[in-house]
PDB file of C-alpha atoms in Angstrom:
ATOM      1  CA  MET A   1    -154.029-106.522 -50.873  1.00 76.00           C
ATOM      2  CA  PRO A   2    -156.078-103.954 -49.456  1.00 95.00           C
ATOM      3  CA  PHE A   3    -154.888-100.942 -46.548  1.00 97.00           C
ATOM      4  CA  TYR A   4    -156.847 -98.740 -44.525  1.00 97.00           C
ATOM      5  CA  GLU A   5    -154.754 -95.563 -43.866  1.00 97.00           C
ATOM      6  CA  LYS A   6    -155.425 -93.234 -41.194  1.00 96.00           C
ATOM      7  CA  GLY A   7    -152.784 -90.591 -40.570  1.00 96.00           C
ATOM      8  CA  ASN A   8    -149.395 -92.153 -39.945  1.00 96.00           C
ATOM      9  CA  VAL A   9    -151.511 -95.443 -39.356  1.00 98.00           C
ATOM     10  CA  ARG A  10    -151.031 -98.070 -42.342  1.00 98.00           C
ATOM     11  CA  ILE A  11    -153.185-101.441 -41.687  1.00 98.00           C
ATOM     12  CA  ARG A  12    -152.818-104.166 -44.336  1.00 98.00           C
ATOM     13  CA  TYR A  13    -155.944-106.362 -44.311  1.00 98.00           C
ATOM     14  CA  GLU A  14    -157.997-109.399 -45.944  1.00 98.00           C
ATOM     15  CA  GLU A  15    -161.330-110.400 -45.806  1.00 97.00           C
ATOM     16  CA  VAL A  16    -163.128-113.549 -47.447  1.00 97.00           C
ATOM     17  CA  GLY A  17    -166.499-114.818 -47.824  1.00 96.00           C
ATOM     18  CA  ARG A  18    -169.763-113.529 -47.289  1.00 93.00           C
ATOM     19  CA  GLY A  19    -172.740-112.669 -44.434  1.00 92.00           C
ATOM     20  CA  PHE A  20    -171.975-111.350 -40.896  1.00 93.00           C
ATOM     21  CA  PRO A  21    -168.608-109.864 -40.346  1.00 95.00           C
ATOM     22  CA  LEU A  22    -166.692-111.990 -38.210  1.00 96.00           C
ATOM     23  CA  LEU A  23    -163.182-110.116 -37.244  1.00 98.00           C
ATOM     24  CA  VAL A  24    -160.179-112.545 -36.478  1.00 97.00           C
ATOM     25  CA  THR A  25    -157.073-111.805 -35.483  1.00 97.00           C
ATOM     26  CA  PRO A  26    -154.203-114.800 -35.629  1.00 95.00           C
ATOM     27  CA  GLY A  27    -151.904-115.666 -32.700  1.00 93.00           C
ATOM     28  CA  GLY A  28    -148.057-114.662 -33.012  1.00 93.00           C
ATOM     29  CA  GLY A  29    -147.925-111.839 -29.795  1.00 94.00           C
ATOM     30  CA  LEU A  30    -146.757-108.518 -31.606  1.00 97.00           C
ATOM     31  CA  ASN A  31    -145.894-110.632 -34.802  1.00 97.00           C
ATOM     32  CA  SER A  32    -149.527-111.456 -35.116  1.00 97.00           C
ATOM     33  CA  ARG A  33    -149.734-111.029 -38.866  1.00 97.00           C
ATOM     34  CA  VAL A  34    -152.407-112.903 -41.698  1.00 96.00           C
ATOM     35  CA  SER A  35    -149.320-115.335 -42.660  1.00 96.00           C
ATOM     36  CA  ASN A  36    -149.754-117.139 -39.722  1.00 95.00           C
ATOM     37  CA  TRP A  37    -152.874-118.699 -40.564  1.00 94.00           C
ATOM     38  CA  PRO A  38    -151.847-121.552 -42.117  1.00 93.00           C
ATOM     39  CA  THR A  39    -150.350-122.533 -39.019  1.00 90.00           C
ATOM     40  CA  ALA A  40    -152.942-121.614 -36.634  1.00 88.00           C
ATOM     41  CA  ALA A  41    -154.346-124.429 -34.598  1.00 83.00           C
ATOM     42  CA  ILE A  42    -158.335-123.031 -36.094  1.00 87.00           C
ATOM     43  CA  ASN A  43    -157.702-121.593 -39.445  1.00 92.00           C
ATOM     44  CA  ALA A  44    -160.260-119.280 -39.359  1.00 92.00           C
ATOM     45  CA  MET A  45    -160.126-117.777 -42.490  1.00 94.00           C
ATOM     46  CA  GLU A  46    -160.738-121.636 -44.258  1.00 93.00           C
ATOM     47  CA  GLU A  47    -162.859-122.691 -41.529  1.00 90.00           C
ATOM     48  CA  PHE A  48    -165.523-119.707 -41.634  1.00 91.00           C
ATOM     49  CA  LYS A  49    -165.542-118.432 -45.148  1.00 92.00           C
ATOM     50  CA  ASN A  50    -168.875-120.209 -46.271  1.00 91.00           C
ATOM     51  CA  ASP A  51    -170.229-118.714 -42.941  1.00 88.00           C
ATOM     52  CA  PHE A  52    -169.343-115.052 -41.900  1.00 93.00           C
ATOM     53  CA  ARG A  53    -167.707-112.386 -43.833  1.00 95.00           C
ATOM     54  CA  VAL A  54    -164.361-112.893 -42.615  1.00 96.00           C
ATOM     55  CA  ILE A  55    -161.811-110.017 -41.952  1.00 98.00           C
ATOM     56  CA  THR A  56    -158.034-110.058 -40.892  1.00 98.00           C
ATOM     57  CA  MET A  57    -155.217-107.732 -40.612  1.00 98.00           C
ATOM     58  CA  ASP A  58    -151.835-107.673 -40.262  1.00 98.00           C
ATOM     59  CA  GLN A  59    -151.323-106.074 -36.883  1.00 98.00           C
ATOM     60  CA  ARG A  60    -149.389-102.683 -36.058  1.00 98.00           C
ATOM     61  CA  ASN A  61    -145.704-103.098 -36.474  1.00 98.00           C
ATOM     62  CA  ALA A  62    -145.368-106.633 -36.674  1.00 98.00           C
ATOM     63  CA  ASN A  63    -142.732-108.346 -38.406  1.00 97.00           C
ATOM     64  CA  GLY A  64    -143.964-110.166 -41.464  1.00 97.00           C
ATOM     65  CA  GLY A  65    -146.851-107.859 -41.341  1.00 97.00           C
ATOM     66  CA  GLU A  66    -147.271-104.909 -43.604  1.00 97.00           C
ATOM     67  CA  SER A  67    -149.296-102.659 -41.307  1.00 98.00           C
ATOM     68  CA  THR A  68    -147.075 -99.576 -39.746  1.00 97.00           C
ATOM     69  CA  GLY A  69    -147.472 -97.365 -37.474  1.00 98.00           C
ATOM     70  CA  PRO A  70    -146.099 -94.943 -34.352  1.00 98.00           C
ATOM     71  CA  VAL A  71    -144.736 -97.485 -31.238  1.00 98.00           C
ATOM     72  CA  PRO A  72    -147.093 -95.909 -28.119  1.00 97.00           C
ATOM     73  CA  THR A  73    -145.707 -94.964 -25.172  1.00 97.00           C
ATOM     74  CA  GLU A  74    -148.914 -95.499 -23.269  1.00 96.00           C
ATOM     75  CA  ASN A  75    -151.922 -96.934 -23.859  1.00 97.00           C
ATOM     76  CA  ALA A  76    -150.770 -99.598 -26.370  1.00 98.00           C
ATOM     77  CA  TRP A  77    -154.281-101.816 -26.069  1.00 98.00           C
ATOM     78  CA  ASP A  78    -156.081 -98.539 -26.979  1.00 98.00           C
ATOM     79  CA  ALA A  79    -153.542 -98.314 -30.036  1.00 98.00           C
ATOM     80  CA  PHE A  80    -154.770-101.751 -31.384  1.00 98.00           C
ATOM     81  CA  ALA A  81    -158.489-101.139 -31.010  1.00 98.00           C
ATOM     82  CA  ASP A  82    -158.287 -97.809 -32.798  1.00 98.00           C
ATOM     83  CA  ASP A  83    -156.458-100.048 -35.224  1.00 98.00           C
ATOM     84  CA  GLN A  84    -159.132-102.673 -35.159  1.00 98.00           C
ATOM     85  CA  LEU A  85    -162.196-100.454 -35.319  1.00 98.00           C
ATOM     86  CA  GLY A  86    -160.734 -97.954 -37.814  1.00 98.00           C
ATOM     87  CA  LEU A  87    -160.858-100.812 -40.381  1.00 98.00           C
ATOM     88  CA  MET A  88    -164.304-101.796 -39.481  1.00 98.00           C
ATOM     89  CA  ASP A  89    -165.140 -97.688 -39.967  1.00 98.00           C
ATOM     90  CA  HIS A  90    -163.545 -98.396 -43.119  1.00 98.00           C
ATOM     91  CA  LEU A  91    -165.189-101.533 -44.427  1.00 98.00           C
ATOM     92  CA  GLY A  92    -168.824 -99.702 -43.648  1.00 97.00           C
ATOM     93  CA  ILE A  93    -168.949-102.146 -40.596  1.00 97.00           C
ATOM     94  CA  ARG A  94    -170.932-102.014 -37.019  1.00 97.00           C
ATOM     95  CA  GLU A  95    -171.476-104.663 -35.606  1.00 96.00           C
ATOM     96  CA  PHE A  96    -169.002-107.598 -35.535  1.00 96.00           C
ATOM     97  CA  PHE A  97    -168.394-110.551 -33.986  1.00 94.00           C
ATOM     98  CA  PHE A  98    -164.399-111.171 -32.514  1.00 95.00           C
ATOM     99  CA  MET A  99    -162.228-114.121 -32.255  1.00 94.00           C
ATOM    100  CA  GLY A 100    -158.966-113.242 -31.166  1.00 94.00           C
ATOM    101  CA  TYR A 101    -156.094-116.370 -30.930  1.00 93.00           C
ATOM    102  CA  CYS A 102    -153.053-115.667 -28.597  1.00 90.00           C
ATOM    103  CA  ILE A 103    -152.479-111.842 -28.097  1.00 94.00           C
ATOM    104  CA  GLY A 104    -156.093-111.705 -29.869  1.00 95.00           C
ATOM    105  CA  GLY A 105    -157.533-112.462 -26.629  1.00 92.00           C
ATOM    106  CA  CYS A 106    -156.245-109.330 -25.419  1.00 94.00           C
ATOM    107  CA  PHE A 107    -157.539-107.459 -28.183  1.00 97.00           C
ATOM    108  CA  ALA A 108    -160.671-108.859 -27.664  1.00 95.00           C
ATOM    109  CA  GLY A 109    -161.001-107.405 -23.988  1.00 94.00           C
ATOM    110  CA  LYS A 110    -160.346-104.203 -24.696  1.00 97.00           C
ATOM    111  CA  LEU A 111    -162.742-104.084 -27.646  1.00 98.00           C
ATOM    112  CA  LEU A 112    -165.504-105.596 -25.699  1.00 95.00           C
ATOM    113  CA  GLN A 113    -164.186-102.734 -22.923  1.00 96.00           C
ATOM    114  CA  ARG A 114    -164.417 -99.984 -25.915  1.00 97.00           C
ATOM    115  CA  ALA A 115    -167.058-101.294 -28.477  1.00 97.00           C
ATOM    116  CA  PRO A 116    -169.763-103.446 -26.047  1.00 95.00           C
ATOM    117  CA  ASP A 117    -172.433-101.794 -28.831  1.00 95.00           C
ATOM    118  CA  ARG A 118    -170.433-102.937 -31.912  1.00 96.00           C
ATOM    119  CA  VAL A 119    -169.039-106.715 -30.876  1.00 95.00           C
ATOM    120  CA  VAL A 120    -172.244-108.730 -30.296  1.00 93.00           C
ATOM    121  CA  ALA A 121    -169.818-111.885 -29.364  1.00 90.00           C
ATOM    122  CA  ALA A 122    -165.992-112.645 -28.812  1.00 90.00           C
ATOM    123  CA  VAL A 123    -164.064-115.838 -28.515  1.00 88.00           C
ATOM    124  CA  PHE A 124    -160.888-115.998 -26.628  1.00 87.00           C
ATOM    125  CA  HIS A 125    -158.606-118.848 -28.692  1.00 86.00           C
ATOM    126  CA  GLN A 126    -155.411-119.696 -26.632  1.00 84.00           C
ATOM    127  CA  THR A 127    -155.017-116.626 -25.102  1.00 85.00           C
ATOM    128  CA  VAL A 128    -151.632-115.358 -23.472  1.00 86.00           C
ATOM    129  CA  GLY A 129    -152.376-114.067 -19.746  1.00 83.00           C
ATOM    130  CA  ASP A 130    -150.368-113.407 -16.525  1.00 82.00           C
ATOM    131  CA  ARG A 131    -148.690-116.907 -15.391  1.00 78.00           C
ATOM    132  CA  PRO A 132    -148.412-115.992 -11.719  1.00 80.00           C
ATOM    133  CA  GLU A 133    -145.503-118.603 -11.276  1.00 80.00           C
ATOM    134  CA  ASP A 134    -143.979-116.436 -14.164  1.00 82.00           C
ATOM    135  CA  PRO A 135    -144.114-113.221 -14.213  1.00 83.00           C
ATOM    136  CA  GLY A 136    -142.877-111.404 -17.026  1.00 88.00           C
ATOM    137  CA  ILE A 137    -143.065-114.130 -19.550  1.00 88.00           C
ATOM    138  CA  MET A 138    -144.748-112.466 -22.102  1.00 90.00           C
ATOM    139  CA  TYR A 139    -142.712-109.257 -21.725  1.00 94.00           C
ATOM    140  CA  ARG A 140    -139.339-111.651 -22.002  1.00 93.00           C
ATOM    141  CA  HIS A 141    -141.567-113.063 -25.194  1.00 92.00           C
ATOM    142  CA  SER A 142    -141.685-109.818 -26.878  1.00 95.00           C
ATOM    143  CA  THR A 143    -138.068-109.056 -26.500  1.00 96.00           C
ATOM    144  CA  ASP A 144    -136.728-112.039 -27.477  1.00 96.00           C
ATOM    145  CA  ASN A 145    -139.434-112.838 -30.382  1.00 95.00           C
ATOM    146  CA  TRP A 146    -140.352-109.145 -31.986  1.00 97.00           C
ATOM    147  CA  LEU A 147    -138.031-107.078 -30.762  1.00 98.00           C
ATOM    148  CA  PRO A 148    -134.444-107.505 -32.584  1.00 97.00           C
ATOM    149  CA  ASP A 149    -136.071-108.002 -36.061  1.00 97.00           C
ATOM    150  CA  PHE A 150    -138.056-104.340 -35.080  1.00 98.00           C
ATOM    151  CA  LYS A 151    -135.290-102.847 -34.183  1.00 97.00           C
ATOM    152  CA  LYS A 152    -133.327-103.960 -37.592  1.00 97.00           C
ATOM    153  CA  ARG A 153    -136.713-102.349 -39.382  1.00 96.00           C
ATOM    154  CA  ARG A 154    -137.184 -99.230 -37.527  1.00 97.00           C
ATOM    155  CA  PRO A 155    -133.949 -98.334 -35.927  1.00 97.00           C
ATOM    156  CA  GLU A 156    -135.028 -94.997 -35.310  1.00 97.00           C
ATOM    157  CA  VAL A 157    -137.448 -96.120 -32.545  1.00 98.00           C
ATOM    158  CA  SER A 158    -135.547 -95.603 -29.283  1.00 98.00           C
ATOM    159  CA  GLN A 159    -135.206 -98.119 -26.532  1.00 97.00           C
ATOM    160  CA  ASP A 160    -137.007 -95.732 -23.954  1.00 98.00           C
ATOM    161  CA  THR A 161    -139.843 -95.667 -26.563  1.00 98.00           C
ATOM    162  CA  ILE A 162    -139.832 -99.579 -26.587  1.00 98.00           C
ATOM    163  CA  ASP A 163    -139.406 -99.625 -22.659  1.00 98.00           C
ATOM    164  CA  LYS A 164    -142.644 -97.917 -22.049  1.00 98.00           C
ATOM    165  CA  TYR A 165    -144.523 -99.550 -24.681  1.00 98.00           C
ATOM    166  CA  PHE A 166    -143.474-103.028 -23.267  1.00 98.00           C
ATOM    167  CA  HIS A 167    -144.452-101.476 -19.934  1.00 97.00           C
ATOM    168  CA  SER A 168    -147.839-100.674 -21.520  1.00 97.00           C
ATOM    169  CA  LEU A 169    -148.379-103.804 -22.414  1.00 97.00           C
ATOM    170  CA  TRP A 170    -147.565-106.133 -19.966  1.00 95.00           C
ATOM    171  CA  ARG A 171    -146.714-104.352 -16.694  1.00 94.00           C
ATOM    172  CA  ALA A 172    -148.775-101.254 -16.528  1.00 94.00           C
ATOM    173  CA  GLN A 173    -151.781-104.285 -15.484  1.00 88.00           C
ATOM    174  CA  PRO A 174    -149.948-107.377 -15.052  1.00 83.00           C
ATOM    175  CA  ASP A 175    -152.629-109.748 -13.476  1.00 78.00           C
ATOM    176  CA  PHE A 176    -154.848-111.960 -15.392  1.00 83.00           C
ATOM    177  CA  LEU A 177    -155.375-110.884 -19.123  1.00 88.00           C
ATOM    178  CA  TYR A 178    -153.113-107.420 -19.260  1.00 93.00           C
ATOM    179  CA  SER A 179    -155.880-105.162 -21.150  1.00 95.00           C
ATOM    180  CA  VAL A 180    -158.448-105.599 -18.747  1.00 93.00           C
ATOM    181  CA  SER A 181    -159.249-105.987 -15.203  1.00 90.00           C
ATOM    182  CA  ARG A 182    -160.934-109.599 -13.829  1.00 86.00           C
ATOM    183  CA  ASP A 183    -164.060-107.923 -12.722  1.00 87.00           C
ATOM    184  CA  PHE A 184    -164.616-106.637 -16.110  1.00 89.00           C
ATOM    185  CA  ILE A 185    -164.682-109.974 -17.610  1.00 87.00           C
ATOM    186  CA  LYS A 186    -166.768-110.857 -14.963  1.00 83.00           C
ATOM    187  CA  ASN A 187    -169.392-108.320 -15.190  1.00 86.00           C
ATOM    188  CA  CYS A 188    -169.329-108.320 -19.010  1.00 86.00           C
ATOM    189  CA  ARG A 189    -172.385-108.511 -20.571  1.00 84.00           C
ATOM    190  CA  THR A 190    -171.589-109.738 -24.343  1.00 87.00           C
ATOM    191  CA  PRO A 191    -171.419-113.202 -24.698  1.00 86.00           C
ATOM    192  CA  ILE A 192    -168.076-114.629 -25.215  1.00 85.00           C
ATOM    193  CA  LEU A 193    -166.497-118.077 -25.828  1.00 83.00           C
ATOM    194  CA  VAL A 194    -163.280-119.730 -24.069  1.00 82.00           C
ATOM    195  CA  LEU A 195    -161.184-122.178 -25.800  1.00 79.00           C
ATOM    196  CA  PRO A 196    -157.915-122.109 -23.256  1.00 74.00           C
ATOM    197  CA  ASP A 197    -154.633-123.874 -23.697  1.00 65.00           C
ATOM    198  CA  ASP A 198    -152.184-124.603 -20.984  1.00 60.00           C
ATOM    199  CA  THR A 199    -148.069-123.926 -22.793  1.00 60.00           C
ATOM    200  CA  PRO A 200    -146.952-120.999 -20.807  1.00 57.00           C
ATOM    201  CA  SER A 201    -147.705-118.392 -22.855  1.00 52.00           C
ATOM    202  CA  VAL A 202    -151.239-118.879 -23.046  1.00 52.00           C
ATOM    203  CA  ALA A 203    -152.338-119.904 -19.372  1.00 46.00           C
ATOM    204  CA  GLY A 204    -155.137-116.656 -19.046  1.00 51.00           C
ATOM    205  CA  THR A 205    -157.655-118.405 -20.490  1.00 50.00           C
ATOM    206  CA  ARG A 206    -158.042-120.510 -17.571  1.00 51.00           C
ATOM    207  CA  GLY A 207    -158.312-117.794 -15.427  1.00 52.00           C
ATOM    208  CA  ILE A 208    -161.093-115.880 -18.169  1.00 53.00           C
ATOM    209  CA  ALA A 209    -162.804-119.115 -17.311  1.00 50.00           C
ATOM    210  CA  ALA A 210    -162.764-118.491 -13.505  1.00 47.00           C
ATOM    211  CA  ALA A 211    -163.663-114.778 -13.891  1.00 50.00           C
ATOM    212  CA  HIS A 212    -166.342-115.355 -16.070  1.00 44.00           C
ATOM    213  CA  HIS A 213    -167.300-118.547 -15.072  1.00 40.00           C
ATOM    214  CA  PRO A 214    -166.909-118.649 -11.359  1.00 37.00           C
ATOM    215  CA  GLU A 215    -166.009-122.831  -9.385  1.00 30.00           C
ATOM    216  CA  GLY A 216    -169.400-124.765  -9.118  1.00 26.00           C
ATOM    217  CA  ALA A 217    -171.591-122.049 -10.738  1.00 29.00           C
ATOM    218  CA  ASN A 218    -173.804-124.038 -13.086  1.00 26.00           C
ATOM    219  CA  LEU A 219    -173.300-122.638 -16.474  1.00 24.00           C
ATOM    220  CA  SER A 220    -177.234-121.658 -17.158  1.00 27.00           C
ATOM    221  CA  GLU A 221    -176.956-119.211 -13.911  1.00 31.00           C
ATOM    222  CA  VAL A 222    -173.902-117.501 -15.053  1.00 31.00           C
ATOM    223  CA  ALA A 223    -175.057-113.831 -17.204  1.00 31.00           C
ATOM    224  CA  PRO A 224    -173.843-114.082 -19.352  1.00 46.00           C
ATOM    225  CA  PRO A 225    -173.547-117.218 -20.541  1.00 45.00           C
ATOM    226  CA  ALA A 226    -169.220-118.770 -21.488  1.00 46.00           C
ATOM    227  CA  ALA A 227    -168.514-122.116 -22.445  1.00 41.00           C
ATOM    228  CA  CYS A 228    -165.111-123.741 -22.297  1.00 42.00           C
ATOM    229  CA  ARG A 229    -163.640-126.299 -24.265  1.00 44.00           C
ATOM    230  CA  ARG A 230    -160.110-127.109 -24.130  1.00 44.00           C
ATOM    231  CA  ALA A 231    -157.677-126.362 -27.314  1.00 43.00           C
ATOM    232  CA  VAL A 232    -154.994-128.215 -29.018  1.00 44.00           C
ATOM    233  CA  THR A 233    -153.132-127.724 -32.111  1.00 40.00           C
ATOM    234  CA  HIS A 234    -152.889-131.029 -34.517  1.00 40.00           C
ATOM    235  CA  ARG A 235    -149.355-130.715 -35.044  1.00 42.00           C
ATOM    236  CA  PRO A 236    -145.965-132.970 -34.019  1.00 39.00           C
ATOM    237  CA  ARG A 237    -145.320-132.616 -30.489  1.00 40.00           C
ATOM    238  CA  ARG A 238    -141.480-130.660 -30.381  1.00 43.00           C
ATOM    239  CA  ALA A 239    -138.889-132.251 -28.097  1.00 42.00           C
ATOM    240  CA  GLY A 240    -139.986-131.635 -24.603  1.00 41.00           C
ATOM    241  CA  GLU A 241    -142.885-130.299 -24.918  1.00 39.00           C
ATOM    242  CA  ALA A 242    -146.150-130.776 -22.935  1.00 38.00           C
ATOM    243  CA  ARG A 243    -148.740-133.157 -23.959  1.00 37.00           C
ATOM    244  CA  ARG A 244    -152.177-131.124 -24.547  1.00 40.00           C
ATOM    245  CA  GLU A 245    -155.701-132.418 -23.473  1.00 38.00           C
ATOM    246  CA  PRO A 246    -157.674-133.798 -25.955  1.00 38.00           C
ATOM    247  CA  GLY A 247    -160.905-131.399 -27.086  1.00 41.00           C
ATOM    248  CA  VAL A 248    -161.172-128.360 -29.639  1.00 43.00           C
ATOM    249  CA  THR A 249    -160.002-129.765 -32.555  1.00 43.00           C
ATOM    250  CA  ARG A 250    -159.558-128.173 -36.027  1.00 44.00           C
ATOM    251  CA  ARG A 251    -162.274-130.572 -37.307  1.00 47.00           C
ATOM    252  CA  ASN A 252    -164.739-129.886 -34.881  1.00 49.00           C
ATOM    253  CA  ALA A 253    -163.695-126.180 -33.238  1.00 50.00           C
ATOM    254  CA  PRO A 254    -165.922-124.572 -35.469  1.00 52.00           C
ATOM    255  CA  GLU A 255    -168.536-126.672 -34.369  1.00 54.00           C
ATOM    256  CA  GLU A 256    -168.151-125.699 -30.749  1.00 51.00           C
ATOM    257  CA  TRP A 257    -167.609-122.043 -31.507  1.00 53.00           C
ATOM    258  CA  ARG A 258    -170.842-121.838 -32.880  1.00 54.00           C
ATOM    259  CA  VAL A 259    -171.751-122.159 -29.474  1.00 48.00           C
ATOM    260  CA  ALA A 260    -171.504-118.472 -29.238  1.00 47.00           C
ATOM    261  CA  LEU A 261    -173.099-117.430 -32.074  1.00 50.00           C
ATOM    262  CA  ARG A 262    -176.326-119.422 -30.756  1.00 48.00           C
ATOM    263  CA  PHE A 263    -176.267-116.136 -27.712  1.00 43.00           C
ATOM    264  CA  THR A 264    -176.674-113.460 -30.554  1.00 43.00           C
ATOM    265  CA  ARG A 265    -179.574-112.861 -32.460  1.00 41.00           C
ATOM    266  CA  PRO A 266    -179.777-115.552 -35.568  1.00 37.00           C
ATOM    267  CA  THR A 267    -181.650-112.628 -38.009  1.00 39.00           C
ATOM    268  CA  GLN A 268    -178.247-110.398 -37.277  1.00 43.00           C
ATOM    269  CA  TRP A 269    -176.289-112.613 -39.719  1.00 39.00           C
ATOM    270  CA  SER A 270    -176.928-115.263 -42.738  1.00 36.00           C
ATOM    271  CA  ARG A 271    -174.826-118.562 -43.137  1.00 32.00           C
TER     272      ARG A 271
END
């Protein structure tokens, strides 16, 4: 398992396949890590390995992963972007596609803002986002699902640092996508594809679609184009879990995702 290191940051990554580079980040909130792929709605490492050079990584300080680094007390989304862009530099890659699941939608927004000349298209897959009817959901999710195990591994990190980290992630910009503003996405010039979901922590994709594709506007009249599909996970429902609408599945999602590729220059990548 290879690692990329820069200063006091150490990032574990994996890659498979050949062709135009595709950086994919799995879901899991702050526990986004390579080992999450087998249970993902679409295992991108398997689905796209015959089409692209697919690259993935453990995010910095994800429990169960092997990437480590400081806990930033401000500009936390930029720290993740630094790791992702640094990995691409390490691999000698300038331009790439990006596909982010869950928290990866926030990564996508920041990468589009930071490196518009490098990210040629982005997919927001079941991304998290602010829910006005349930404010603070991601703050609570991180507190419950990331913090306890992280504190066991890194007891030297103070609660004050954690509080500032969570503030930077979830409260500095509590509206919409957390990492970038609604206006940024609306005016983004990079092609995007939105695969929304409607479970509590991933409602942000509906907002992305609304910002990027205003209600009532014909798809062909929106610049840059955005396509929306309903995402589902094909696994047994847990007791009390809401039924999800059919649409994007393990079987047809790769073809749906290629809608985004049609907005780019086909000579830039090979199958």
